Tab-separated table of C-alpha atoms in Angstrom:
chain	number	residue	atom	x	y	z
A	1	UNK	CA	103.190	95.139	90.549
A	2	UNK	CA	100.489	97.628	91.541
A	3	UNK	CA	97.075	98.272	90.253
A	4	UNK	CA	93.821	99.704	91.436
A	5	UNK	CA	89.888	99.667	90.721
A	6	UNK	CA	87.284	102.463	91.066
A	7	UNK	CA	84.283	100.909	91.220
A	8	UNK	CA	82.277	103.523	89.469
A	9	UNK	CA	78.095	103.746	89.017
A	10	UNK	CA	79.107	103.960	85.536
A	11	UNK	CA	81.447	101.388	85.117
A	12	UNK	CA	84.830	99.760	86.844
A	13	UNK	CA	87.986	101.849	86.486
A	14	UNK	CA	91.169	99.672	86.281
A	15	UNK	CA	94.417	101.555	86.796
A	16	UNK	CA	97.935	99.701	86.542
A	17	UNK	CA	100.242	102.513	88.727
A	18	UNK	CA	103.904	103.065	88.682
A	19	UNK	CA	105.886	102.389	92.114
A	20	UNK	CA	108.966	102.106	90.181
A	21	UNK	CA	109.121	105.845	88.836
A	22	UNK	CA	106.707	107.643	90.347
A	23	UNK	CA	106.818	106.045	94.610
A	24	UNK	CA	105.734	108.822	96.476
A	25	UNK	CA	102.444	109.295	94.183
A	26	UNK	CA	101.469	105.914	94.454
A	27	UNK	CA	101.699	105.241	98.193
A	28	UNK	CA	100.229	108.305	98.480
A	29	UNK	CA	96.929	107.199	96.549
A	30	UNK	CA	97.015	104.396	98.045
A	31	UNK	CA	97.130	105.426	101.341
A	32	UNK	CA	93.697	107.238	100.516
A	33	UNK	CA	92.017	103.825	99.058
A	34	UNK	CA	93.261	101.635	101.865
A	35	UNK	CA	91.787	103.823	104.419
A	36	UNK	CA	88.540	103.994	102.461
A	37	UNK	CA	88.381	107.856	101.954
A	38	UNK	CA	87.819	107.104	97.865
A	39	UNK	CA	84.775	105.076	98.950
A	40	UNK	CA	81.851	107.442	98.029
A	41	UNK	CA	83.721	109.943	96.832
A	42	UNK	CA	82.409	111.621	93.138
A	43	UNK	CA	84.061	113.121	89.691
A	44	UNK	CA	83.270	117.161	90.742
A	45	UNK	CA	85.237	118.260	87.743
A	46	UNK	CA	84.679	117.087	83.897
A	47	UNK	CA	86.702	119.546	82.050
A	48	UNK	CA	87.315	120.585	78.284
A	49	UNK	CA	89.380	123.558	78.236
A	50	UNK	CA	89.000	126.268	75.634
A	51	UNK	CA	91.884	128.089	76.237
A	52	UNK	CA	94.205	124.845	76.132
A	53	UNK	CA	92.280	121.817	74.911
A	54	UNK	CA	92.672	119.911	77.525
A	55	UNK	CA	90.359	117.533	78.694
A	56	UNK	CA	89.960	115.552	81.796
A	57	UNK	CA	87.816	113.829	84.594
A	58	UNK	CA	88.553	114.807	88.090
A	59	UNK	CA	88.166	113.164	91.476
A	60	UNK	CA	89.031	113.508	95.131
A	61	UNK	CA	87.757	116.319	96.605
A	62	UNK	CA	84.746	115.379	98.527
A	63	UNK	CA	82.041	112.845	99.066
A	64	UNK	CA	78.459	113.112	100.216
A	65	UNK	CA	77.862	113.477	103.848
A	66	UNK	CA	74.175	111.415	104.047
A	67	UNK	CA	72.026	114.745	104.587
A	68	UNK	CA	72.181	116.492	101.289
A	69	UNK	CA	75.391	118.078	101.944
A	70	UNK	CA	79.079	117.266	101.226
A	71	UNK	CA	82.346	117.025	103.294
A	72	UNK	CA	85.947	117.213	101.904
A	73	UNK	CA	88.392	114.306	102.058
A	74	UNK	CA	91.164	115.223	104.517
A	75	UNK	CA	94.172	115.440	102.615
A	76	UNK	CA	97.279	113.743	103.929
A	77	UNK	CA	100.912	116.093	103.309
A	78	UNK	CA	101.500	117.216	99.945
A	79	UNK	CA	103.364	114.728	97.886
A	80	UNK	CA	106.608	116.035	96.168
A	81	UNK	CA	106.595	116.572	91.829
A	82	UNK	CA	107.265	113.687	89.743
A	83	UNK	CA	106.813	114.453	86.427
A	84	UNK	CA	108.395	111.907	84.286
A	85	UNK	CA	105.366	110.206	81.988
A	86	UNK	CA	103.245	112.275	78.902
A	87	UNK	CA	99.677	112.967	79.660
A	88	UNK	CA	98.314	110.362	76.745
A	89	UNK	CA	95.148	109.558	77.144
A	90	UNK	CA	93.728	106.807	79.802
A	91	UNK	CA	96.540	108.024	82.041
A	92	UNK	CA	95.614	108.669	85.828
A	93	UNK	CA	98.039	111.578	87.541
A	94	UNK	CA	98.006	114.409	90.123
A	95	UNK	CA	95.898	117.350	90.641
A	96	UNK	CA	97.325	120.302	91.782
A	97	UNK	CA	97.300	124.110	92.666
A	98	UNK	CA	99.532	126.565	91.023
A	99	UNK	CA	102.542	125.413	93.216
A	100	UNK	CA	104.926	122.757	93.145
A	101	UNK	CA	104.780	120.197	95.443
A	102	UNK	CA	101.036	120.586	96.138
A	103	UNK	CA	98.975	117.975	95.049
A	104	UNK	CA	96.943	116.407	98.052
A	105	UNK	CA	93.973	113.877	97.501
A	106	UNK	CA	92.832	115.209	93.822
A	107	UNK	CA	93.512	112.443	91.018
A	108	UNK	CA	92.375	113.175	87.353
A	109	UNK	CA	92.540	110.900	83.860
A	110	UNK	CA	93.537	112.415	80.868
A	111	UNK	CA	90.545	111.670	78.176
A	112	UNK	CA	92.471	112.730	75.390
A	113	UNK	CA	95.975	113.195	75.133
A	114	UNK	CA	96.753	116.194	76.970
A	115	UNK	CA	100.464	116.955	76.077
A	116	UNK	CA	100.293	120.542	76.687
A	117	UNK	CA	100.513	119.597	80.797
A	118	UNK	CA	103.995	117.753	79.301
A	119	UNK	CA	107.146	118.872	80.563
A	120	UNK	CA	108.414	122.370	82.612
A	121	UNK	CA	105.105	123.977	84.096
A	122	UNK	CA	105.300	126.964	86.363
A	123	UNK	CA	103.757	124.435	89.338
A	124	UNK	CA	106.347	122.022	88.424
A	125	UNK	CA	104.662	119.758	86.298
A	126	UNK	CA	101.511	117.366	86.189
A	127	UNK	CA	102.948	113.614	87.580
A	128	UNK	CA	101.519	110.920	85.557
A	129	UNK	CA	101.930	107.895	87.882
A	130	UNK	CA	99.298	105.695	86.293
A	131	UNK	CA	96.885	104.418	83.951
A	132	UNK	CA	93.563	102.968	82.844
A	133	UNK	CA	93.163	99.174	81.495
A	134	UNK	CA	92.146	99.618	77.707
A	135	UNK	CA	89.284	98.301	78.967
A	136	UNK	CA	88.093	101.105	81.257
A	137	UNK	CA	88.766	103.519	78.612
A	138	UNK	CA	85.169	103.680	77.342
A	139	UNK	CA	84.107	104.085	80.706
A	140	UNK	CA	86.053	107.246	80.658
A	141	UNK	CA	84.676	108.384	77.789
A	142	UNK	CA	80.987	108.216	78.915
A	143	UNK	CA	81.431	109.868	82.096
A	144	UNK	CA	83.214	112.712	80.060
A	145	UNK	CA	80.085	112.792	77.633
A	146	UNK	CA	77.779	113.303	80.353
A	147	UNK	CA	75.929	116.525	81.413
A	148	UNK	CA	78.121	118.965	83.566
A	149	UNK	CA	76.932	122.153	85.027
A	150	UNK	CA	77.432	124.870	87.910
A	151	UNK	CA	76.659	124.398	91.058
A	152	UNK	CA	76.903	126.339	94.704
A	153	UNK	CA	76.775	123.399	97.468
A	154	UNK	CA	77.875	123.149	100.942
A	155	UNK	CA	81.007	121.542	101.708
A	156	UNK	CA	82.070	121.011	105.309
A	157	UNK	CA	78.836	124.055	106.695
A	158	UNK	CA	80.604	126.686	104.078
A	159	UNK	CA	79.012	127.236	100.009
A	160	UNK	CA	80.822	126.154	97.955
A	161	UNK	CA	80.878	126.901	94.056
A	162	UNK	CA	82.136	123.680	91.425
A	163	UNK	CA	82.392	124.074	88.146
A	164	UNK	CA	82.032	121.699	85.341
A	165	UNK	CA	80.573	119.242	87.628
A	166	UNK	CA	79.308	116.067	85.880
A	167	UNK	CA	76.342	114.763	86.515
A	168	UNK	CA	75.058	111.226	85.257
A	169	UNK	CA	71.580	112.830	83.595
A	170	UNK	CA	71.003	116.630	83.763
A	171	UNK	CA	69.508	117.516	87.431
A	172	UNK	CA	65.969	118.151	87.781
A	173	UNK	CA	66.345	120.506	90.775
A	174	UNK	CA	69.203	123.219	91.553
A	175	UNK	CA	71.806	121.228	92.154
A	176	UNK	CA	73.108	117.571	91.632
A	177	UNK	CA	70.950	114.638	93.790
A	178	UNK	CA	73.078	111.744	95.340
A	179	UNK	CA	71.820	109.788	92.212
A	180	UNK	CA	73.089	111.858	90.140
A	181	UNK	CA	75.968	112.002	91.246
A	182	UNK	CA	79.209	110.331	89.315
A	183	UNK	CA	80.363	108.690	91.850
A	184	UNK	CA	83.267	105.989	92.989
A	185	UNK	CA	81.375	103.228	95.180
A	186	UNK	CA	84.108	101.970	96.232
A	187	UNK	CA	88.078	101.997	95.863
A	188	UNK	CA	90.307	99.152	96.405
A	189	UNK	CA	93.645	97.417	95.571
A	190	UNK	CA	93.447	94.595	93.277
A	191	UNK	CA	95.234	92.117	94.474
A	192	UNK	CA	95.235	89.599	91.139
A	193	UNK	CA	98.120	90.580	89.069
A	194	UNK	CA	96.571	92.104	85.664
A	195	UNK	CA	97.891	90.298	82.643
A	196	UNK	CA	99.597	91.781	79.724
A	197	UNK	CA	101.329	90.547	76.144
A	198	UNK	CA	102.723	91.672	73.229
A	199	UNK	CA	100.142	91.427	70.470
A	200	UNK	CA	101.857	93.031	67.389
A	201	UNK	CA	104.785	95.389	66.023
A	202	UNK	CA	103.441	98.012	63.023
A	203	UNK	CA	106.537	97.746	61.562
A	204	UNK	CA	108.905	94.962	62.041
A	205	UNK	CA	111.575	96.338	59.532
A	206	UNK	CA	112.319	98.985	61.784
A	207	UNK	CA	112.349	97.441	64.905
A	208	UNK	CA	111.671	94.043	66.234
A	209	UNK	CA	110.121	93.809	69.748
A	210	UNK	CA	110.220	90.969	72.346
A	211	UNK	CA	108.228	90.122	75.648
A	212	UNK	CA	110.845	88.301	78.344
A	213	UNK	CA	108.355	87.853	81.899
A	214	UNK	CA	107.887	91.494	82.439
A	215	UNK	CA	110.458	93.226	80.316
A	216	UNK	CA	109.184	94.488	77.339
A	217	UNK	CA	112.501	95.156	74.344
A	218	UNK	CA	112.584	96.794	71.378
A	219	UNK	CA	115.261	96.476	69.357
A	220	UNK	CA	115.893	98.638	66.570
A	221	UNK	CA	116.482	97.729	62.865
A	222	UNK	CA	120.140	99.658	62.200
A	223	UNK	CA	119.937	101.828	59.357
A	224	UNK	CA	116.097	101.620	59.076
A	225	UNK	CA	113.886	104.782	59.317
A	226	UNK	CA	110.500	105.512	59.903
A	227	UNK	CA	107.826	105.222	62.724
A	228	UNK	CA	106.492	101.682	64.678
């Protein structure tokens, strides 16, 4: 019943989100895109983790300002943990510090699937409250194939050091241009319902699946093992 598109200078991100389970993170994303504080605002973090694996591309945190600088989007009150969905890849969720409770304005999508961020975390857990069309998925994948670097810029008159910053084509000077920047263009609702069926089942002597309006059942085979 609710979806969303970043309108990306590398593509358009579709999200379908998750009112149902996860209400205060979607109002609360929403709340940024209807005000338009996601229009202009760039992907300052494309991360693959060493340590953990993890990758991801990260957005939120601040936009250009028109003079070669950059100014943070104001963050609303932090919006409470909901953890309930895996980190698979394509899914949108919540940045956030090393508390609970604390994500703000900071989204990220999980380019590969991230399960590690699954379950109990010390900050209460990552809430998955979303995720990208299949379609949008390779648009994903090319903004987390492009360049990333380093860079000390001034956010809001202080400097300000990002790292893993992606950058459409590696800067020529010190740090990033406006065009080459990855950036959202603009953020909105979509208002057309996104359409969805049930194309196949891998293995129909386990379990047999049916589509009823938007109720998706799968019923399973008794006695059967295996995967589907």
């Amino acid at each position: 019943t609710s979806a969303i598109r970043f309108e990306t200078n590398l593509g358009d991100i579709d999200s379908i989100l998750y009112p149902e389970a996860c209400p205060g993170h979607v109002e609360n994303l929403l709340n940024y895109i209807d005000r338009g504080d996601y229009n202009g605002v760039i992907f300052h973090r494309s991360a693959t983790l060493a340590s953990s694996g993890v990758a991801v591309v990260q957005a939120g945190l601040m936009k250009p300002d028109g003079s070669g600088d950059y100014t943070r989007v104001i963050a609303d009150t932090n919006v409470g943990d909901e953890p309930a969905f895996s980190n698979l890849t394509g899914t949108l969720a919540m940045a956030k510090t090393s508390r609970t409770n604390s994500g703000t304005s900071q989204v990220y999508f999980n380019t590969i699937d991230n399960t590690t961020l699954d379950g109990p975390q010390p900050n209460g857990g990552y809430t998955v409250f979303g995720r990208a069309t299949t379609g949008s998925l390779p648009v994903l994948a090319d903004m987390h194939a492009r360049p990333r670097g380093s860079y000390t810029v001034t956010v809001d008159g202080f400097e300000q050091s990002i790292n893993d910053w992606p950058t459409t084509a590696e800067p020529e000077g010190s740090t990033p241009t406006v065009g080459e920047l990855v950036q959202v263009v603009h953020a909105r609702r979509i208002e057309e319902l996104l359409s969805y069926r049930l194309t196949s089942v891998s293995n129909p002597s386990l379990v047999t699946a049916s589509l009823n309006g938007t109720e998706l059942t799968l019923d399973h085979v008794p006695g059967a093992t295996g995967t589907s």
